[in-house]
Every structure is written in structure tokens, then in C-alpha cells.
PDB file of C-alpha atoms in Angstrom:
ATOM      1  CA  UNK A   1      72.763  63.940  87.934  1.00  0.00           C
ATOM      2  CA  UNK A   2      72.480  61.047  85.456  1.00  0.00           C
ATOM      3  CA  UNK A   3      75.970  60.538  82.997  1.00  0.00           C
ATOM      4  CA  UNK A   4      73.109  60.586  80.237  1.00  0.00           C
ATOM      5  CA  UNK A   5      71.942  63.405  81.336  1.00  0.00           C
ATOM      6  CA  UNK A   6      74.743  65.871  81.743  1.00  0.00           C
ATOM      7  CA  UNK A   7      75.376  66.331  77.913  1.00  0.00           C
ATOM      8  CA  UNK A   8      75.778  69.595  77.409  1.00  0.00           C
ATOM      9  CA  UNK A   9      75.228  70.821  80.046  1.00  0.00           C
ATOM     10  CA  UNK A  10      78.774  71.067  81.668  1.00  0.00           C
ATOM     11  CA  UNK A  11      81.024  74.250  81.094  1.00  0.00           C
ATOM     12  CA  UNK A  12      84.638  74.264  82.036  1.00  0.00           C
ATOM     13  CA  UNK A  13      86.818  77.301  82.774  1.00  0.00           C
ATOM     14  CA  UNK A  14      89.337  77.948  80.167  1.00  0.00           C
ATOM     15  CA  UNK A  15      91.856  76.491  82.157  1.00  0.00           C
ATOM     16  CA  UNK A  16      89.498  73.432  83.436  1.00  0.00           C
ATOM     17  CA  UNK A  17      90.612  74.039  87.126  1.00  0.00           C
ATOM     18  CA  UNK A  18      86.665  74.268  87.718  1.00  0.00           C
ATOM     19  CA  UNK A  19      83.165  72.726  86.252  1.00  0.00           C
ATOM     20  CA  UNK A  20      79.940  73.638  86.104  1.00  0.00           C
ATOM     21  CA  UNK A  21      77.210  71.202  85.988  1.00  0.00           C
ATOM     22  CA  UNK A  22      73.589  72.405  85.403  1.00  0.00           C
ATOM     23  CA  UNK A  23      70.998  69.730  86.146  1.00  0.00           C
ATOM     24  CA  UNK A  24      68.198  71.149  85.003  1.00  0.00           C
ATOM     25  CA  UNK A  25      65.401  68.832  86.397  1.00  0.00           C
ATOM     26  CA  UNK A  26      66.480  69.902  89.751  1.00  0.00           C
ATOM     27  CA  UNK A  27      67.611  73.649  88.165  1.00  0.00           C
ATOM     28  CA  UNK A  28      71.311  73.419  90.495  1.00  0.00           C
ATOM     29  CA  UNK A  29      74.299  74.337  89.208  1.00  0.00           C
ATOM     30  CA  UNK A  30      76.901  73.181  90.816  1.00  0.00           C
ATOM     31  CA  UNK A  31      80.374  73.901  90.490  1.00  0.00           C
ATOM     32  CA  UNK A  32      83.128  71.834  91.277  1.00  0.00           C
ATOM     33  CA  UNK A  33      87.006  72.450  91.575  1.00  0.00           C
ATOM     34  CA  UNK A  34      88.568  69.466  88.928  1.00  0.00           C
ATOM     35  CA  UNK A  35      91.877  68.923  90.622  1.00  0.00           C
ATOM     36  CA  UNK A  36      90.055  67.738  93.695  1.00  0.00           C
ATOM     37  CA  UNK A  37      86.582  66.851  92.731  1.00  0.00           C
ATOM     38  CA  UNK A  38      85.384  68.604  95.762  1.00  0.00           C
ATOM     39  CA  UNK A  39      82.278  71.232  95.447  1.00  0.00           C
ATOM     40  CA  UNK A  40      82.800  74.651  95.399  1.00  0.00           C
ATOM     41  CA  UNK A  41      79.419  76.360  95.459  1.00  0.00           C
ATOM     42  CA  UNK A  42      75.866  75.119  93.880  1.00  0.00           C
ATOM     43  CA  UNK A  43      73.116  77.559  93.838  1.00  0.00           C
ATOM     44  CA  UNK A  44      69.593  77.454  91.878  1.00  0.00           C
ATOM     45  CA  UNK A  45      68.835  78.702  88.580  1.00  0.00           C
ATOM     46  CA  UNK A  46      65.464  80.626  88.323  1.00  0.00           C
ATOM     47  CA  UNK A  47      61.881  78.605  87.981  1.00  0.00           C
ATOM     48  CA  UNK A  48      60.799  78.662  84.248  1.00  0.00           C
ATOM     49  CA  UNK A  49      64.545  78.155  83.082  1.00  0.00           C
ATOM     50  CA  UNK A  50      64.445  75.409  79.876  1.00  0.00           C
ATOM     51  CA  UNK A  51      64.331  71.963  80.545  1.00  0.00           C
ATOM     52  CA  UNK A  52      66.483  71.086  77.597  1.00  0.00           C
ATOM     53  CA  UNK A  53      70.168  72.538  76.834  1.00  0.00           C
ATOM     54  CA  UNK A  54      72.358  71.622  74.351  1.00  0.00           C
ATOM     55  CA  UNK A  55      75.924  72.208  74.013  1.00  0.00           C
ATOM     56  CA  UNK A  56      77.039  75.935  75.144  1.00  0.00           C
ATOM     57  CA  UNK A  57      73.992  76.893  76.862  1.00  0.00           C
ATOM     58  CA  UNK A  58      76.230  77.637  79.685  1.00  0.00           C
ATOM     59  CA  UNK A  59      79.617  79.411  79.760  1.00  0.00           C
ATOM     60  CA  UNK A  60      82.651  80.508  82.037  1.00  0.00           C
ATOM     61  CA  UNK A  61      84.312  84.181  81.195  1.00  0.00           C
ATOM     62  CA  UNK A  62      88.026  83.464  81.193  1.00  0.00           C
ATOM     63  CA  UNK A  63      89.212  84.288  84.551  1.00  0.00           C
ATOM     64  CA  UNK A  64      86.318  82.030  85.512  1.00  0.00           C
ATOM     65  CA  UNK A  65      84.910  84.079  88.255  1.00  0.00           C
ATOM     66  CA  UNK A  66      81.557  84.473  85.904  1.00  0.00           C
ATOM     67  CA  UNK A  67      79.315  81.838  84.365  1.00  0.00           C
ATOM     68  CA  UNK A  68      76.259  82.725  81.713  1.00  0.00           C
ATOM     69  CA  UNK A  69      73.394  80.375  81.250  1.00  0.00           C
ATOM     70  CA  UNK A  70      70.209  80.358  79.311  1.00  0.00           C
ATOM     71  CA  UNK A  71      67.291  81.543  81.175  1.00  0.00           C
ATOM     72  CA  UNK A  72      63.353  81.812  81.161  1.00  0.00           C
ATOM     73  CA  UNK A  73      61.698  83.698  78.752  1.00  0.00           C
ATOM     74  CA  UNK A  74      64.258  83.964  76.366  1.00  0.00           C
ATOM     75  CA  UNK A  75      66.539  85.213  78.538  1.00  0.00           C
ATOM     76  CA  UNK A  76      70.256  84.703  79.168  1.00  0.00           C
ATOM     77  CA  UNK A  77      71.965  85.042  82.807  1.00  0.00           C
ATOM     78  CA  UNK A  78      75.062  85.896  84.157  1.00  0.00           C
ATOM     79  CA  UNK A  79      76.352  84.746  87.977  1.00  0.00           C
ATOM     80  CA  UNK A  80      78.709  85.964  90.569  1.00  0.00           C
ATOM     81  CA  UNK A  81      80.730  82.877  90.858  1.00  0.00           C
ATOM     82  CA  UNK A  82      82.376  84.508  93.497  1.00  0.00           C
ATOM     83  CA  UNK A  83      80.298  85.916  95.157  1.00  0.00           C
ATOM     84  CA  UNK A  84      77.971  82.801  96.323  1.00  0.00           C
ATOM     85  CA  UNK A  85      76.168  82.580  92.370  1.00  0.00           C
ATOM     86  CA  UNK A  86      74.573  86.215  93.051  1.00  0.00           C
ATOM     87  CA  UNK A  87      72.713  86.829  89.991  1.00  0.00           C
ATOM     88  CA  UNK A  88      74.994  90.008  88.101  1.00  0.00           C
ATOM     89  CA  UNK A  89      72.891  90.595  84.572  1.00  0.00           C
ATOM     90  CA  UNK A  90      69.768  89.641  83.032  1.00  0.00           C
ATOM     91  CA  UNK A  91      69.993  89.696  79.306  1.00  0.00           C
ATOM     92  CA  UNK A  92      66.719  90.556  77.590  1.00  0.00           C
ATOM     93  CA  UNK A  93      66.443  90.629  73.535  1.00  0.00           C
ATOM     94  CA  UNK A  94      65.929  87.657  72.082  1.00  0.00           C
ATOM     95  CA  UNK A  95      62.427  86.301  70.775  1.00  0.00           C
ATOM     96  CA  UNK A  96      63.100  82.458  70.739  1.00  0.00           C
ATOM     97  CA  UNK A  97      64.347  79.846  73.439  1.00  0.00           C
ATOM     98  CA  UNK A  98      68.091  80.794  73.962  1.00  0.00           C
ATOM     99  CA  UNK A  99      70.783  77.984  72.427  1.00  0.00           C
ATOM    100  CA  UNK A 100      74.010  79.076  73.340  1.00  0.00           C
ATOM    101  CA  UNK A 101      76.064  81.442  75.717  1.00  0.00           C
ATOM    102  CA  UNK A 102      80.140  82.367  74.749  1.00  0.00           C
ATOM    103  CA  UNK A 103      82.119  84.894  76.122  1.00  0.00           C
ATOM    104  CA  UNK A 104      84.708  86.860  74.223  1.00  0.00           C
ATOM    105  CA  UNK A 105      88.308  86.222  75.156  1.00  0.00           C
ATOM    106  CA  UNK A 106      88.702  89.404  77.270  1.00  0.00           C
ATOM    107  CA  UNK A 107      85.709  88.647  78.873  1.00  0.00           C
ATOM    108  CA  UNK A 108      83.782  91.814  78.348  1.00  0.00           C
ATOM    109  CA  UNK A 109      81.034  90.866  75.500  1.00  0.00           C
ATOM    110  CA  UNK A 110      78.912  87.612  75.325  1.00  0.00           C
ATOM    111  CA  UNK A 111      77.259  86.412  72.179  1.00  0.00           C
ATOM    112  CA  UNK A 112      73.582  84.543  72.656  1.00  0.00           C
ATOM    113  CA  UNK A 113      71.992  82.269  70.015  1.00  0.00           C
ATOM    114  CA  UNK A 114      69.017  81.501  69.947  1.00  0.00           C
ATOM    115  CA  UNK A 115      65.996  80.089  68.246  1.00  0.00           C
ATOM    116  CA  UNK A 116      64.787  82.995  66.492  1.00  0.00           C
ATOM    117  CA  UNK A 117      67.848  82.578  65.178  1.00  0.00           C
ATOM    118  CA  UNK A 118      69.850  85.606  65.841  1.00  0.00           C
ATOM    119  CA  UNK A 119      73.244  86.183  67.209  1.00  0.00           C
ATOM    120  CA  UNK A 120      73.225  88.671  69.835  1.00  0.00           C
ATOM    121  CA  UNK A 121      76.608  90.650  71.368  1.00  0.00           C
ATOM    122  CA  UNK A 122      76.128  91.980  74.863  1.00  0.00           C
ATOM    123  CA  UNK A 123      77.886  94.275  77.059  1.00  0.00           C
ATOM    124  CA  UNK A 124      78.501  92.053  80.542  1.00  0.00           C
ATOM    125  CA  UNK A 125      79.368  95.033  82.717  1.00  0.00           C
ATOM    126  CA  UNK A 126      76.052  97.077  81.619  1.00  0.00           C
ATOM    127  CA  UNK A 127      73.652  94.169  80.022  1.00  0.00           C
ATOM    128  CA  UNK A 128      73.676  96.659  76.761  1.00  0.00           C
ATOM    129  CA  UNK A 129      72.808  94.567  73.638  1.00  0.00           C
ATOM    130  CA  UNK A 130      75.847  95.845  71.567  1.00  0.00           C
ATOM    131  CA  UNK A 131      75.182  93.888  68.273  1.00  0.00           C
ATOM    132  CA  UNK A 132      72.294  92.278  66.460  1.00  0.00           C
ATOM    133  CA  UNK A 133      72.326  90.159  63.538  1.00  0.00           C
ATOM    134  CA  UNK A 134      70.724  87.275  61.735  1.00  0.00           C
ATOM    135  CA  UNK A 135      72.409  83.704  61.839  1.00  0.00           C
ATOM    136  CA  UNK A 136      71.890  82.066  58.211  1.00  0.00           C
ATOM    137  CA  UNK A 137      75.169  80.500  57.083  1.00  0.00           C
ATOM    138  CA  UNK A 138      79.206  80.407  57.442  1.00  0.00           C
ATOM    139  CA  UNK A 139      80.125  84.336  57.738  1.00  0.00           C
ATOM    140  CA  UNK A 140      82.607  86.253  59.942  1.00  0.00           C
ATOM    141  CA  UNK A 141      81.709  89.609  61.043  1.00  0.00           C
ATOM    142  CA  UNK A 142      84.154  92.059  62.567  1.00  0.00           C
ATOM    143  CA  UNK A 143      82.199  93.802  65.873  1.00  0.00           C
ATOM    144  CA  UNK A 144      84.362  96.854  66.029  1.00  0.00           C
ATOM    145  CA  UNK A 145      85.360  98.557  69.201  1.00  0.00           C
ATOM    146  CA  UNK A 146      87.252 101.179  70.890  1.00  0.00           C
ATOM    147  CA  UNK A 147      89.848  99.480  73.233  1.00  0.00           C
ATOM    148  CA  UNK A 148      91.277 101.486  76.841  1.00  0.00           C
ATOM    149  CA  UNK A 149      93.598 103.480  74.916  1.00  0.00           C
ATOM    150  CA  UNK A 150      91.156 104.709  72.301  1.00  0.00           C
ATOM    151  CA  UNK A 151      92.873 102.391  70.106  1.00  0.00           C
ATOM    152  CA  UNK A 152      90.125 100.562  67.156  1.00  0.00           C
ATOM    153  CA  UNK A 153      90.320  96.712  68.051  1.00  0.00           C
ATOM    154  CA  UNK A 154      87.872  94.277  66.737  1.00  0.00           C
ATOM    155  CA  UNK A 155      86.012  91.023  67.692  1.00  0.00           C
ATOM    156  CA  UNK A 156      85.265  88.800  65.085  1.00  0.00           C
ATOM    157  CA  UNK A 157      82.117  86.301  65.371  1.00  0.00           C
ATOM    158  CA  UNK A 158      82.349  83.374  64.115  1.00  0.00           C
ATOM    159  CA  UNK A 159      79.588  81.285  63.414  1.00  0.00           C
ATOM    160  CA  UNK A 160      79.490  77.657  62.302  1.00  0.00           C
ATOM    161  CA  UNK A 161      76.994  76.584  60.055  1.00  0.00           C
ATOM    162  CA  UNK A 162      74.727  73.452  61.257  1.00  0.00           C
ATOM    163  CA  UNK A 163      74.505  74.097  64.812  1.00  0.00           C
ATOM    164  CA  UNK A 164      73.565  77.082  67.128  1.00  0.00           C
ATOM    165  CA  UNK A 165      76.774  78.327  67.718  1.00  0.00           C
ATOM    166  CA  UNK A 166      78.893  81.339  67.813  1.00  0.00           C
ATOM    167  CA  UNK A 167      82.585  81.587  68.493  1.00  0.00           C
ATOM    168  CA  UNK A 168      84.457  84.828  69.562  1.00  0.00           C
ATOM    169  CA  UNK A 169      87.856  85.576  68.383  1.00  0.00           C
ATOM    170  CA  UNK A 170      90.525  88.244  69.632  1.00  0.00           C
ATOM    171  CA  UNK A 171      91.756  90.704  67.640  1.00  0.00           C
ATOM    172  CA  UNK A 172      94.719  89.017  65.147  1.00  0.00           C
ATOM    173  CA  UNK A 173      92.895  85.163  65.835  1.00  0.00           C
ATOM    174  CA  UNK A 174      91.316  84.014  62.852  1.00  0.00           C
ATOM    175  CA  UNK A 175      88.859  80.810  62.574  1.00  0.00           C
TER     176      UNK A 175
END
């Protein structure tokens, strides 16, 4: 992969032990461990996947053991990092070219944007499109949720005006 090329399209795990580099002429993703620079799996991203990706089109959860890229036909993806880059979820909803991928910091929702420009929440366990909603300017919305001991918690979404991208923020974080 060209230096030039690479822009945007390299995701780190929260705690950068690991990389993932998506060259999308080729469609490989490859991820590499950072300590050692030595590869740790590379697998191929479906035909008809966009040729162009800008910042955050692909994303580690937080344990790092799951990455989520844009797909084809409007479609986001999330990968088994573990498990040899088995393809987990297809995530279906969106009527524009997908921008960006972000997981929430437990790991269990992912917000898409995309060019039709709406944000949309998903469920990563079931694929279920939780939440809905149209990007126009600065706003915070608080998704709320039931957490394990029916206790109300709540996600807030933070989305940054200018560029295609949303921002997830545990319960008591604020932007």
C-alpha cells in the first residue's frame, strides 16, 4: 500500500497494540500487531466495497477483537478479528455510500454515517438498527437504554459539524 494512499484508511485499537490497514484497490485488510510490526491476519473485503474511504470508514470495538468497515451497497460490516476476519453482521439501512463506522465505548452499538446523511445506531450482537436520525448540524442526542441491571443508562451521539462524523460517549462523558 502506497503512504499516499493509506489516509484514512487505518484504524487502531483503543489501546494501539494493533492496526488495521484497508487497501482498497486490492480490497485486503490487513492487520498488524504495532509493538512488533509483524502481521497478524489479512483477509478480503467483499467485491463492490467503495473505492474511496475517508477518515473512520473503518473501526475497532474496544477490546479490539471486532473491526467495522463500510461495505457495498450502502452497507456497513462487522469482522471476527479473531476468528480468521469471519464476516459477524451485515448492516443494511442506509440509502447513500456509507462515511463512517464508530463503536460505542462498551462496544455493543455502532453508529454509521453516511451520504444520505443520516446517523444510524446499530445493535452489533443482533444487526438491529436501534436509532435513526438526520445529521444537519452540532447537536447531542441522548440514545437511552436499559443497562444489565435494568438500570436507565444513556449514550450520547455526538456529531461534529463539517465532516461525516459521529462520536459515542459513555454515560457521565460529555463532548
Amino acid at each position: 500500500v502506497e503512504t499516499s494512499d493509506i489516509l484514512g484508511r487505518v484504524a487502531f485499537t483503543p489501546d494501539c497494540s494493533r492496526s488495521a490497514v484497508v487497501d482498497l484497490k486490492s480490497l485486503v485488510v490487513t492487520i498488524t500487531d504495532t509493538a512488533s510490526g509483524n502481521q497478524v491476519l489479512q483477509f478480503k473485503l467483499p467485491e463492490g466495497t467503495p473505492k474511496f474511504a475517508g477518515p473512520g470508514a473503518s473501526s475497532f470495538n474496544p477490546d479490539g477483537t471486532r473491526l467495522a468497515t463500510i461495505g457495498p451497497e450502502n452497507t456497513a460490516k462487522i469482522w471476527d478479528i479473531e476468528n480468521g476476519g469471519k464476516e459477524l453482521l451485515t448492516l443494511q439501512g442506509h440509502t447513500g455510500r456509507l462515511l463512517t463506522t464508530n463503536f460505542s465505548p462498551d462496544g455493543k452499538q455502532l453508529a454509521t454515517t453516511s451520504q444520505d446523511t443520516t446517523v444510524k445506531l446499530w445493535d452489533v450482537e443482533t444487526g438491529q438498527e436501534l436509532l435513526a436520525m438526520l445529521a444537519q448540524a452540532r447537536q447531542q442526542v441522548v440514545v437511552p437504554r436499559v443497562g444489565p441491571g435494568e438500570r436507565h443508562e444513556g449514550i450520547t451521539m455526538f456529531l461534529v459539524p463539517m465532516l461525516p462524523m459521529v462520536f459515542l460517549l459513555a454515560p457521565g462523558m460529555h463532548a
